[in-house]
XYZ file of C-alpha atoms in Angstrom:
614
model
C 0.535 -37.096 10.542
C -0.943 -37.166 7.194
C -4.866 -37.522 9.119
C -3.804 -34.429 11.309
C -2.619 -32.287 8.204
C -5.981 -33.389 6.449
C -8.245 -32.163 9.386
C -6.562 -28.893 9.763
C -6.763 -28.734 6.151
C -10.314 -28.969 6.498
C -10.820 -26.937 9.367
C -9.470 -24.196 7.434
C -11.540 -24.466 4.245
C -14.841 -24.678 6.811
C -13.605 -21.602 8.486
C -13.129 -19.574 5.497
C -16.588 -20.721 4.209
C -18.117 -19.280 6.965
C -16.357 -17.000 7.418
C -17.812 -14.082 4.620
C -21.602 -15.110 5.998
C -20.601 -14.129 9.446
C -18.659 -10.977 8.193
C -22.376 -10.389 5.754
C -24.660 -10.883 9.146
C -22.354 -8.446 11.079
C -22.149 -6.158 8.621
C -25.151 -5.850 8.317
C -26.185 -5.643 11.651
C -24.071 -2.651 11.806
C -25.833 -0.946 8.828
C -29.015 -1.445 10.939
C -26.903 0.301 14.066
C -25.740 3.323 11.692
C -28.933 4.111 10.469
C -30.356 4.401 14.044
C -31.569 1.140 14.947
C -31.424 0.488 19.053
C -30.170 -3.018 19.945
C -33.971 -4.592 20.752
C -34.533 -4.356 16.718
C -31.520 -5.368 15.130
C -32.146 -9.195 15.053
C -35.121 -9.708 14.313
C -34.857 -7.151 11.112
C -31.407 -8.796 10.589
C -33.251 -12.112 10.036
C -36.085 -10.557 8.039
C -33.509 -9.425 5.479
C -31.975 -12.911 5.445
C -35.275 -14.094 4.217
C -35.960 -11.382 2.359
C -32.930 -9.470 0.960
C -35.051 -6.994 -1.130
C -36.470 -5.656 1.896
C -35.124 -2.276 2.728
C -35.621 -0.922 6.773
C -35.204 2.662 7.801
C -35.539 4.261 11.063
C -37.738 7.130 11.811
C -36.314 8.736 14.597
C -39.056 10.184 16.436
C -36.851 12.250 18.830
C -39.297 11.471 21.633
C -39.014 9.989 25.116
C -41.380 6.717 25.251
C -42.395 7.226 28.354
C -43.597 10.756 27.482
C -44.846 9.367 24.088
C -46.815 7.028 25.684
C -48.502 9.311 28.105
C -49.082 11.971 25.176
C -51.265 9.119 23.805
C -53.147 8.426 26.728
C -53.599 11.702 27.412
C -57.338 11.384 26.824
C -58.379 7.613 27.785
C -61.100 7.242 25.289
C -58.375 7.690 22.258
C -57.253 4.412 23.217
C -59.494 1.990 23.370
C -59.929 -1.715 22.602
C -62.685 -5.212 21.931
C -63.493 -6.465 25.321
C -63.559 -10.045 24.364
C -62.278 -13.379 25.055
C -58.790 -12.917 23.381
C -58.116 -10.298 26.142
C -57.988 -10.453 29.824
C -58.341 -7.765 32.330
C -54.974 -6.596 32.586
C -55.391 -5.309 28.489
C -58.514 -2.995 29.931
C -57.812 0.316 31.905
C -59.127 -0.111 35.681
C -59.124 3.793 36.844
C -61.960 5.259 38.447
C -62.829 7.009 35.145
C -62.708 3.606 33.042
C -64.486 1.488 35.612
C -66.411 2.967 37.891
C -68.239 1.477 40.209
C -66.244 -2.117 39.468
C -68.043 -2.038 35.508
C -66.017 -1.457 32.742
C -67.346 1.758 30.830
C -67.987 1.006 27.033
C -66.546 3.418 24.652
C -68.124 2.259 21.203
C -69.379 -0.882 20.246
C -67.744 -3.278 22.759
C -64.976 -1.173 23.233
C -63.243 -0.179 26.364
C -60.557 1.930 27.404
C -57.629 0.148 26.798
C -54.923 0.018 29.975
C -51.003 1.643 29.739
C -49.489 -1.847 29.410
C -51.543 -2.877 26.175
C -50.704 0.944 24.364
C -46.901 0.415 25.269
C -47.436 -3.247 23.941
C -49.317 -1.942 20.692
C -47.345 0.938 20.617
C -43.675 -0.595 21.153
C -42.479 -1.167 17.204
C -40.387 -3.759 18.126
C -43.467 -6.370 18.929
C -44.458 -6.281 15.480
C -40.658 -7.386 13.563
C -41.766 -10.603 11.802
C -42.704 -11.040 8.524
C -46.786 -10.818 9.432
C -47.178 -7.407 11.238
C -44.096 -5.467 9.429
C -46.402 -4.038 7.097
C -48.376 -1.607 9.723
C -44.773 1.020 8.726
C -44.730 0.081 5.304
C -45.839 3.035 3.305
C -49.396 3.848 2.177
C -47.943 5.205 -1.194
C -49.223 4.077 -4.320
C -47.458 0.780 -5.409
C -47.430 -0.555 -9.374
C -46.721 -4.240 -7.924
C -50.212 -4.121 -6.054
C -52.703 -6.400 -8.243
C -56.025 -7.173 -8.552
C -55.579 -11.129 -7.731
C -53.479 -9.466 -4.475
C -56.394 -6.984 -3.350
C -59.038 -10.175 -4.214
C -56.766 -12.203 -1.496
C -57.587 -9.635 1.053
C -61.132 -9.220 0.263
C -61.591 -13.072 0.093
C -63.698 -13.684 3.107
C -66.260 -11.208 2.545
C -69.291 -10.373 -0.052
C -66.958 -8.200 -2.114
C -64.587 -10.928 -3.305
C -65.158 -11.896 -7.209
C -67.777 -9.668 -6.758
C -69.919 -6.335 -8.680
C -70.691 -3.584 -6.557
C -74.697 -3.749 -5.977
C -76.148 -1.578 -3.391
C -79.505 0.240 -2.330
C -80.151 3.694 -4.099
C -81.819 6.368 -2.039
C -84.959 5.561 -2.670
C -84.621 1.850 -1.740
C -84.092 0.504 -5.070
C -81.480 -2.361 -5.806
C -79.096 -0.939 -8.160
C -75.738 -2.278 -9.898
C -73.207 0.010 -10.523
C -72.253 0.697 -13.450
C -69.378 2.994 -15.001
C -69.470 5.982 -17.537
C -69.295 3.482 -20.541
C -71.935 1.444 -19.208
C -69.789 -1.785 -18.101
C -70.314 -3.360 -14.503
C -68.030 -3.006 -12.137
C -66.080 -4.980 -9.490
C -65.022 -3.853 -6.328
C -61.144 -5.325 -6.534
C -61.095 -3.010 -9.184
C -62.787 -0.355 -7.683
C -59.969 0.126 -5.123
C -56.955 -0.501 -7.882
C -58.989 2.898 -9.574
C -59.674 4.364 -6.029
C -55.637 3.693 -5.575
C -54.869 5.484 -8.822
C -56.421 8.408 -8.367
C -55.934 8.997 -5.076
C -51.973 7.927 -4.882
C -52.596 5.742 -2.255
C -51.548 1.861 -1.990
C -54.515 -0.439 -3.041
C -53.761 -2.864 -0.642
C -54.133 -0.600 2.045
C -57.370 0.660 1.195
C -58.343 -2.624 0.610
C -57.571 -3.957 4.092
C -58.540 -0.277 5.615
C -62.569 -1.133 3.846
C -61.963 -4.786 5.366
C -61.135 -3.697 8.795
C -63.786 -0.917 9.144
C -66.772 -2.802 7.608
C -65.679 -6.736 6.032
C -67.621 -9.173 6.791
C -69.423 -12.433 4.808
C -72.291 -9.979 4.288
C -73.122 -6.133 3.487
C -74.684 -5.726 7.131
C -72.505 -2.837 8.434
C -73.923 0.641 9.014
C -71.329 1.874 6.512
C -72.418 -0.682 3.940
C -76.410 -1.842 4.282
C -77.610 1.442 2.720
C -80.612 0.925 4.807
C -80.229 2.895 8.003
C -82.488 5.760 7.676
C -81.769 8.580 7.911
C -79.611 8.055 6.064
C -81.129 5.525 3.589
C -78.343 5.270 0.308
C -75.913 6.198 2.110
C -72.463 4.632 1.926
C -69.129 4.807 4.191
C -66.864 1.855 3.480
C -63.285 3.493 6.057
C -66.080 4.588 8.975
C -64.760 8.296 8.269
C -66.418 10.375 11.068
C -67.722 7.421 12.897
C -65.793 8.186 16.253
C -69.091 8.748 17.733
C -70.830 5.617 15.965
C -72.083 4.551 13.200
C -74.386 6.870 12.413
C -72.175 9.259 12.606
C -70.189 8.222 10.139
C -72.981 7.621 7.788
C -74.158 11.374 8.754
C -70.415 12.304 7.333
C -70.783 10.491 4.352
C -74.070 12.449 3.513
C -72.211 15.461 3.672
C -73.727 17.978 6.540
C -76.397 19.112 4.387
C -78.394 21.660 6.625
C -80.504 24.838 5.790
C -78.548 28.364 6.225
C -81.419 30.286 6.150
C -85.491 29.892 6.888
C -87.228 28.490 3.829
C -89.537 26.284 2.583
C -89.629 22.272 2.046
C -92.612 21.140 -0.314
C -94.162 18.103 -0.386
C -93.512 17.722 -4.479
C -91.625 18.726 -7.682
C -93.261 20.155 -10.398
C -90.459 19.214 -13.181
C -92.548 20.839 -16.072
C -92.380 24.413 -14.504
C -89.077 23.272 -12.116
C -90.549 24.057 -8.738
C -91.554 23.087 -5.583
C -95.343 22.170 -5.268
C -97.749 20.725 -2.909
C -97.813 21.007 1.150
C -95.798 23.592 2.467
C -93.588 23.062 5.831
C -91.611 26.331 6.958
C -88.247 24.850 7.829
C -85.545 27.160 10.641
C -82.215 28.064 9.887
C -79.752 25.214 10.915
C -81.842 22.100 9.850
C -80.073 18.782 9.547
C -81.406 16.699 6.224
C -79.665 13.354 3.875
C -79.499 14.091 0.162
C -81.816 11.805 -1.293
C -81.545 13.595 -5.468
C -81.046 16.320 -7.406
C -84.428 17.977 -9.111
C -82.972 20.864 -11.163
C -82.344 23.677 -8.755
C -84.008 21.594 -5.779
C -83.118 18.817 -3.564
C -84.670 16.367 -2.655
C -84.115 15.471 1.179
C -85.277 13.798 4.044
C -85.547 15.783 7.003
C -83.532 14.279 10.499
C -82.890 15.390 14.069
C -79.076 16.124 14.753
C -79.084 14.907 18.273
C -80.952 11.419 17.716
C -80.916 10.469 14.164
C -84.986 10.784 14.366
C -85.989 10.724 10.482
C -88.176 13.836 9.548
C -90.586 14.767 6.631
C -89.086 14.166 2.922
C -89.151 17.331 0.056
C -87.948 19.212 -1.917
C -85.805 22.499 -0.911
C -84.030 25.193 -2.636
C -79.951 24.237 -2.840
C -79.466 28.026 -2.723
C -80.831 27.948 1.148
C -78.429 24.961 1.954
C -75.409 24.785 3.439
C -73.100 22.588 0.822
C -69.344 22.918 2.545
C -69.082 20.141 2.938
C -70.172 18.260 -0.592
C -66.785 17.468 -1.269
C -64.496 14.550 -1.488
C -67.773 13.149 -3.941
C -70.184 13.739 -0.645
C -72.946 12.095 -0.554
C -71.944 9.118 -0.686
C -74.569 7.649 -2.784
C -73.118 4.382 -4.132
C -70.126 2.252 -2.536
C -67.709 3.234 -5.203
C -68.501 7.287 -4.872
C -67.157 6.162 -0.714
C -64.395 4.073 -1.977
C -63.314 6.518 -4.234
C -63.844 9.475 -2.363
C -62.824 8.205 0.959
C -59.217 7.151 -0.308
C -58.875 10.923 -1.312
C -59.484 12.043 1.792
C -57.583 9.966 3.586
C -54.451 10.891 1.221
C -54.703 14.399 1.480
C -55.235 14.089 5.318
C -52.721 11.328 6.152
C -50.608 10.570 3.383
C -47.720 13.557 3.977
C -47.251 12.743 7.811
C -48.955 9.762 8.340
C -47.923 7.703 5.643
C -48.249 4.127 7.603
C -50.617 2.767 9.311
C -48.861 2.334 12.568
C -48.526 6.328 12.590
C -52.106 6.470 11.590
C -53.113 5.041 14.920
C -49.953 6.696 16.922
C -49.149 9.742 15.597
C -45.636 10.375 17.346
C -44.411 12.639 14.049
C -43.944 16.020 15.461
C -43.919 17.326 11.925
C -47.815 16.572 11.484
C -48.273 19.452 13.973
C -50.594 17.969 15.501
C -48.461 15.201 17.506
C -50.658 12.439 19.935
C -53.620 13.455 17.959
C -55.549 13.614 14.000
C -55.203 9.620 14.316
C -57.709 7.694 12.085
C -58.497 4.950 15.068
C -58.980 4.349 18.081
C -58.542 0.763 18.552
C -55.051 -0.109 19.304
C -54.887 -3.449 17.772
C -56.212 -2.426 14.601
C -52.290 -1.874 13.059
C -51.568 -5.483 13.948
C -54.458 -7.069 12.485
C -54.501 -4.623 9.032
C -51.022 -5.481 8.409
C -51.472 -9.022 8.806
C -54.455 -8.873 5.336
C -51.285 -6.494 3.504
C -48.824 -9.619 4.021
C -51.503 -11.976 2.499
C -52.435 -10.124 0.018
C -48.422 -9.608 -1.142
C -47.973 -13.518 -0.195
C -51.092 -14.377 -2.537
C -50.087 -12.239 -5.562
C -46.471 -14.283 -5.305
C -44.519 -10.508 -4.472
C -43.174 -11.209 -0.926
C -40.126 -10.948 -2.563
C -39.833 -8.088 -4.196
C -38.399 -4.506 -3.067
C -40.523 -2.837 0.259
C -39.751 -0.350 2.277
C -40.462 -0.366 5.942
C -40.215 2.968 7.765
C -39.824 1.995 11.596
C -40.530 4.225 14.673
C -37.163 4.162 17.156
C -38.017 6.361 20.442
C -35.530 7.910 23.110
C -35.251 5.941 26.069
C -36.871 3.057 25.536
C -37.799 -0.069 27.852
C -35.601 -3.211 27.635
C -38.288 -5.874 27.449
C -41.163 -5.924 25.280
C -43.549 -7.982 27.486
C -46.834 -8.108 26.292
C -49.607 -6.845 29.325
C -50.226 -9.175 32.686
C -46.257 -10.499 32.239
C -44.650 -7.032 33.904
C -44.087 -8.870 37.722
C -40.506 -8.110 38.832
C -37.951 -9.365 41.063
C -38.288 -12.159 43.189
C -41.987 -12.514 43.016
C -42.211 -12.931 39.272
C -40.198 -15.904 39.526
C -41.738 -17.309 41.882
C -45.209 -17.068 40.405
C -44.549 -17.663 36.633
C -46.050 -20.596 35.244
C -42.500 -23.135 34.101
C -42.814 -26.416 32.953
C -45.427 -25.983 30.458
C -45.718 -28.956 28.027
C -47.810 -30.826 25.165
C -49.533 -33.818 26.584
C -51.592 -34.448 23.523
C -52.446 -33.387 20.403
C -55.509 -33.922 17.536
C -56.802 -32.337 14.381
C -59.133 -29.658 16.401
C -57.874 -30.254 20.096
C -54.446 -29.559 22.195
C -53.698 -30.786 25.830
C -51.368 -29.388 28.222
C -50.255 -29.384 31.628
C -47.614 -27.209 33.737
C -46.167 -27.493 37.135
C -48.077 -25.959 40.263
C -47.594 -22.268 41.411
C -47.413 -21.866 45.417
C -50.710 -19.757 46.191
C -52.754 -19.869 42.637
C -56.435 -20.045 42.803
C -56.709 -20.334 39.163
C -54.811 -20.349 36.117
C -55.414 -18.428 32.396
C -54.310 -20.082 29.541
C -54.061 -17.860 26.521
C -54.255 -19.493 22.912
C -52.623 -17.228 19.670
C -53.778 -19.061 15.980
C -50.364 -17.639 14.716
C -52.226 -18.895 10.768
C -55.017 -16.703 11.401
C -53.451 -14.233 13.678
C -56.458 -14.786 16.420
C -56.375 -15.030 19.835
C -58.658 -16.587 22.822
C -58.799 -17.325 26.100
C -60.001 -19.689 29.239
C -59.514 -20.433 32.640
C -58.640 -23.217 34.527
C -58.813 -24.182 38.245
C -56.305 -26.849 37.602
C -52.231 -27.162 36.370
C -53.727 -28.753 33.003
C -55.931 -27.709 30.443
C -57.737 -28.755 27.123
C -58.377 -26.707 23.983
C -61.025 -27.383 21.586
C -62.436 -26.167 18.846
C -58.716 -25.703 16.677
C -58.439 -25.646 13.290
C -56.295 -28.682 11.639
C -53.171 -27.469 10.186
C -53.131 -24.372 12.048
C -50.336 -23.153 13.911
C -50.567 -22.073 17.748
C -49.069 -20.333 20.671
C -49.811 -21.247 23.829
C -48.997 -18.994 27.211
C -50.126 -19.607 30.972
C -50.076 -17.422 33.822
C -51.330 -17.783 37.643
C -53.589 -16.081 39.838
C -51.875 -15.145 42.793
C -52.420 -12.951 46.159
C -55.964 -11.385 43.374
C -53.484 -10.773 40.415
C -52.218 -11.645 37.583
C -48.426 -12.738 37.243
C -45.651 -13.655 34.504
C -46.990 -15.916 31.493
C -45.243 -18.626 30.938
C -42.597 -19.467 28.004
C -44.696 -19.946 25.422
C -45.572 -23.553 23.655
C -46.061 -23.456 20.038
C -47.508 -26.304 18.173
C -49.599 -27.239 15.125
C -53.447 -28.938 15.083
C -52.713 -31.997 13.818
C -54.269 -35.539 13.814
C -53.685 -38.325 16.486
C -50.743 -40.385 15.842
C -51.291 -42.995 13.983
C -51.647 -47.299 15.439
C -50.978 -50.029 13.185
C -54.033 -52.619 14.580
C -53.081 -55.670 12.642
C -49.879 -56.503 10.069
C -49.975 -59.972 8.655
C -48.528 -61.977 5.018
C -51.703 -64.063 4.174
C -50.773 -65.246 1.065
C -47.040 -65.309 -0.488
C -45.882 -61.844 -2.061
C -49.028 -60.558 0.018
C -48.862 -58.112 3.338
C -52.262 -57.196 5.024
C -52.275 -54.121 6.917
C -55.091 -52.341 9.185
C -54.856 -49.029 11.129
C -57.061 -47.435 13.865
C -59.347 -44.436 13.147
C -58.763 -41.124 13.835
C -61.059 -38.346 14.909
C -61.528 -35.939 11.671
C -58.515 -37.130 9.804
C -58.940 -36.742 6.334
C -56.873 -39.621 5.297
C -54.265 -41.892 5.696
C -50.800 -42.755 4.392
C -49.003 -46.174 4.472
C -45.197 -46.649 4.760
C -43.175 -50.137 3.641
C -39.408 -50.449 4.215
C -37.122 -53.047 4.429
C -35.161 -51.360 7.447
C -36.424 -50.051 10.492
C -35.002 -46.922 9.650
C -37.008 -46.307 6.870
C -33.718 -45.776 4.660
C -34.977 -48.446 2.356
C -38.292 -47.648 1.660
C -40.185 -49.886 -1.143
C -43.623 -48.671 -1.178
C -45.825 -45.743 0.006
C -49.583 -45.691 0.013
C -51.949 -43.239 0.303
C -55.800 -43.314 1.485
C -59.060 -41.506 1.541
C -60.349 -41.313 5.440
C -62.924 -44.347 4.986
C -59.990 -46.681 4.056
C -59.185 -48.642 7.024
C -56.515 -51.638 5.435
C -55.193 -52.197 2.619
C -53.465 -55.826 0.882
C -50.355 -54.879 -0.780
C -48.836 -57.290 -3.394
C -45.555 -57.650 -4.784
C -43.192 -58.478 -1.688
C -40.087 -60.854 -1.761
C -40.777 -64.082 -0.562
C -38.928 -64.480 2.820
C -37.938 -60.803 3.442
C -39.091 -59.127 6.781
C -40.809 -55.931 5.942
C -41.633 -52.822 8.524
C -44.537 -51.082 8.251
C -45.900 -47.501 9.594
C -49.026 -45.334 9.370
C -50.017 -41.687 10.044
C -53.283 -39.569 9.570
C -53.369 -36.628 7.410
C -55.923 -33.290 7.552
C -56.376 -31.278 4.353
C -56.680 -27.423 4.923
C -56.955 -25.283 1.491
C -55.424 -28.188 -0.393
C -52.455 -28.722 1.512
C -51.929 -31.770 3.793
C -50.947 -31.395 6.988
C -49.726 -34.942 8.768
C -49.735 -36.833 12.318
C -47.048 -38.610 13.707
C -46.005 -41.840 12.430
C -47.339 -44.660 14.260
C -45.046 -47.191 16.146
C -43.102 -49.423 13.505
C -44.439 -53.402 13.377
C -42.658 -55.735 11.179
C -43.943 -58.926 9.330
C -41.924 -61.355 7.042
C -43.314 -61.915 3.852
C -44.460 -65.509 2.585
């Protein structure tokens, strides 16, 4: 009687410790509700607020149908458009007439295609991007005080600007070093915390925004180089204007600088008498030229054709027969901070009121903008994902994950009940019967994964797609076969791994997906002997591009009891521990370890042996 009054007892003090988390988790699942959240985004931001209680989510009803939202975008094809690459396959590329004709994909910009209706609803569809990663793509561009330098060095780490001056190429070809009013050098992390300032924008977000458009290990970009003539000196670090290349962002950045008027461009300055001198060329109303200086009331210019770039004849002309409009916003861009500076004002004054994230800057469903399915800054539609993905670093880096955001989330009218990403849409009967199941791990190394799934009736081949959740990558490859191997990983790295079948010249389902980390082989205890009393001997195999090893001793098999660990470089092989009771039976494990920015990431433990000490 007594042990049934004790477990009721104790049912009822479990109960009403649960009991308030449960009643927390509803109720705030029900704030989500009353502020306008549908049902397909209430858990997922319920658990990001369980992680991160500072975190504040509001809906931004967008009063539109997504079906009609979606077709608004795609209204013209070439607004849409996306990398044709390995991390995509076909079904993420538009196949109409006007997109592919003739059976070839037609190329937008720069190994870019027009991207198909399933991957803008997938893009598009907010609630695809509710972790903790791709969140920030509605988080507001507003200036923030949190946002450091040490956070916008995180995102610039992987290119030339990290811990770095800003150098560049004048306009005459020179190699310059910026430096500021009071004569000091400069750094371009703090560039973009002044840019930020003065422009009221976030610097995180312009630091990701220059990172997107033109990061890279080196200053090779277009926007960056200062090389590309015509435009020689001339810098665009957000590819402003560039929606019909490169150079035409670069010819944006120079500022339209064109004669109004017939006059004259002479070969030479005089700067005693302040005029024009030498060779004389008559110059027609409406010629295109790049700001090269400023010679008291002349500049000096080189001369370019508007249709093809084609570099001219460089002089000196009159300013008062040029056309200047457009010198604003610190055009020309003559130095990287004069872009960085001037580019983050434009984009506030243009984007910052209506299009204050960048998930609206690429799909602009506010009908207050006036100017709804359209003024978007890009036209790649995974841009969002990827720039929101350097904004978490960058917060995780500078140690403010935690702190107060604000996340302003689209919610549309009508929307779908699945949130499949493209080449998973089969329905009915047929999907299930051609969806990859059974998917598993069959091995697993530092750099390599093996897998294998059961047969689908009819496939001629199967694609297995690969997503570094670390890195936020994705690849691709196909297999004839219902296994596959995947090189090339990096240790310690997480990944997500999907498989669909080729069926009847289609694509069908993906599979559930199989995540798993890059880790090394599992480790094999060779030899385990006592040689000498108090002595154990122990010797472990090798594996491939482990960076070391650790050693486990216990006195249980369980490992409850353990009495020693050890810890090796990667050349260390066996080791001769000392110490050990006479006549006690001792159990012994291994595993290998990789080491990825410092941190250790470990193998499985190898199968126990046991030994009894002398």
């Amino acid at each position: 009687m007594k042990k049934a009054l004790s477990l009721v007892l104790s049912l009822i003090f479990v109960l009403s410790v649960l009991a308030p988390f449960s009643a927390y988790a509803s109720s705030y699942e029900q704030k989500l509700r009353d502020k306008g959240f549908t049902e397909g985004y209430i858990a997922p931001l319920a658990a990001l607020h369980k992680k991160y209680p500072n975190w504040d989510f509001e809906a931004f009803k967008t009063n539109l149908n997504w079906k009609k939202a979606v077709n608004g975008e795609r209204s013209g094809h070439s607004n849409q458009i996306i990398e044709k690459s390995s991390d995509y396959d076909d079904s993420y590329y538009c196949s109409c007439a006007s997109c592919k004709p003739n059976g070839k994909y037609r190329y937008v910009y720069s190994g870019c295609v027009c991207a198909s209706r399933a991957a803008v609803e997938y893009f598009m569809d907010p609630r695809n991007w509710l972790d903790e990663k791709h969140i920030f793509q509605f988080q507001s561009h507003a200036y923030n005080s949190e946002d450091s330098v040490k956070g916008v060095e995180s995102i610039l780490k992987y290119t030339w600007m990290n811990d770095s001056y800003i150098t560049y190429k004048d306009t005459e070809g020179n190699d310059v070093t910026y430096l500021t009013k009071k004569g000091n050098k400069l750094k371009y992390s703090k560039g973009i915390m002044l840019a930020a300032e003065n422009s009221g924008l976030s610097a995180y977000y312009i630091a990701s925004r220059i990172v997107k458009e033109v990061g890279s290990s080196k200053p090779t970009a277009a926007g960056v180089c200062g090389t590309r003539l015509p435009f020689k000196g001339i810098y665009n670090y957000y590819s402003i204007g560039a929606s019909g290349g490169a150079m035409s962002g670069l010819e944006w950045a120079s500022g339209f600088l064109r004669t109004e008027e017939k006059t004259t461009l002479y070969s030479g300055y005089d700067s005693t008498n302040k005029k024009g001198k030498g060779t004389k060329t008559t110059l027609a109303k409406h010629q295109y030229m790049s700001y090269i200086g400023t010679y008291g009331d002349y500049y000096k210019v080189r001369l370019y054709s508007q249709s093809s770039f084609a570099e001219g004849l460089v002089g000196y002309v009159k300013t008062s027969a040029l056309r200047t409009d457009y010198f604003n916003y610190n055009r020309p861009w003559t130095n990287p901070y004069k872009s960085i500076l001037g580019g983050a004002k434009y984009i506030a004054e243009k984007f910052l009121t209506y299009q204050n994230t960048t998930y609206l800057e690429k799909f602009n469903v506010n009908s207050a903008s006036g100017s709804l399915y359209s003024h978007e800054y890009m036209q790649n539609v995974d841009a969002v994902s990827t720039e929101s993905v350097s904004t978490y670093k960058a917060y995780k880096d500078a140690g403010v994950l935690d702190e107060k955001h604000t996340f302003y989330i689209p919610v549309f009218n009508n929307m779908p009940g699945d949130t499949a990403e493209p080449g998973s849409n089969d329905e009915g009967q047929e999907a299930a019967s051609t969806k990859v199941t059974g998917l598993k791990l069959t091995r697993r190394t530092c750099d390599s994964m093996s897998v294998k799934w059961l047969s689908v009736s009819g496939a001629s081949k199967y694609h297995v797609l690969i997503h570094n959740l670390t890195k936020d990558t994705k690849f691709s490859k196909n297999v004839s076969g219902e296994k596959a191997t995947i090189n090339g990983l990096t240790p310690g790295n997480k990944y997500r791994i999907r498989v669909k079948a080729y069926v009847n010249g289609k694509y069908r389902a993906y599979s559930k997906a199989l995540t798993a980390k890059a880790v090394p082989m599992r480790g094999v205890v060779k030899s385990l002997t006592s040689p000498k009393k108090g002595k154990i001997y122990a010797s472990w195999k090798k594996r491939p591009k482990a960076s070391g090893y650790q050693l486990k001793y216990a006195r249980d098999k369980k490992f409850k009891n353990t009495v020693a660990t050890k810890t090796f470089n990667s050349s260390k092989l066996s080791y001769t521990g000392k110490g050990f009771t006479t006549g006690v039976t001792y159990y012994v494990k291994v595993r290998a370890y990789t080491v990825v920015n410092g941190k250790k990431y470990y193998g499985k433990w190898s199968k126990i042996k046991s030994v009894k000490s002398k």
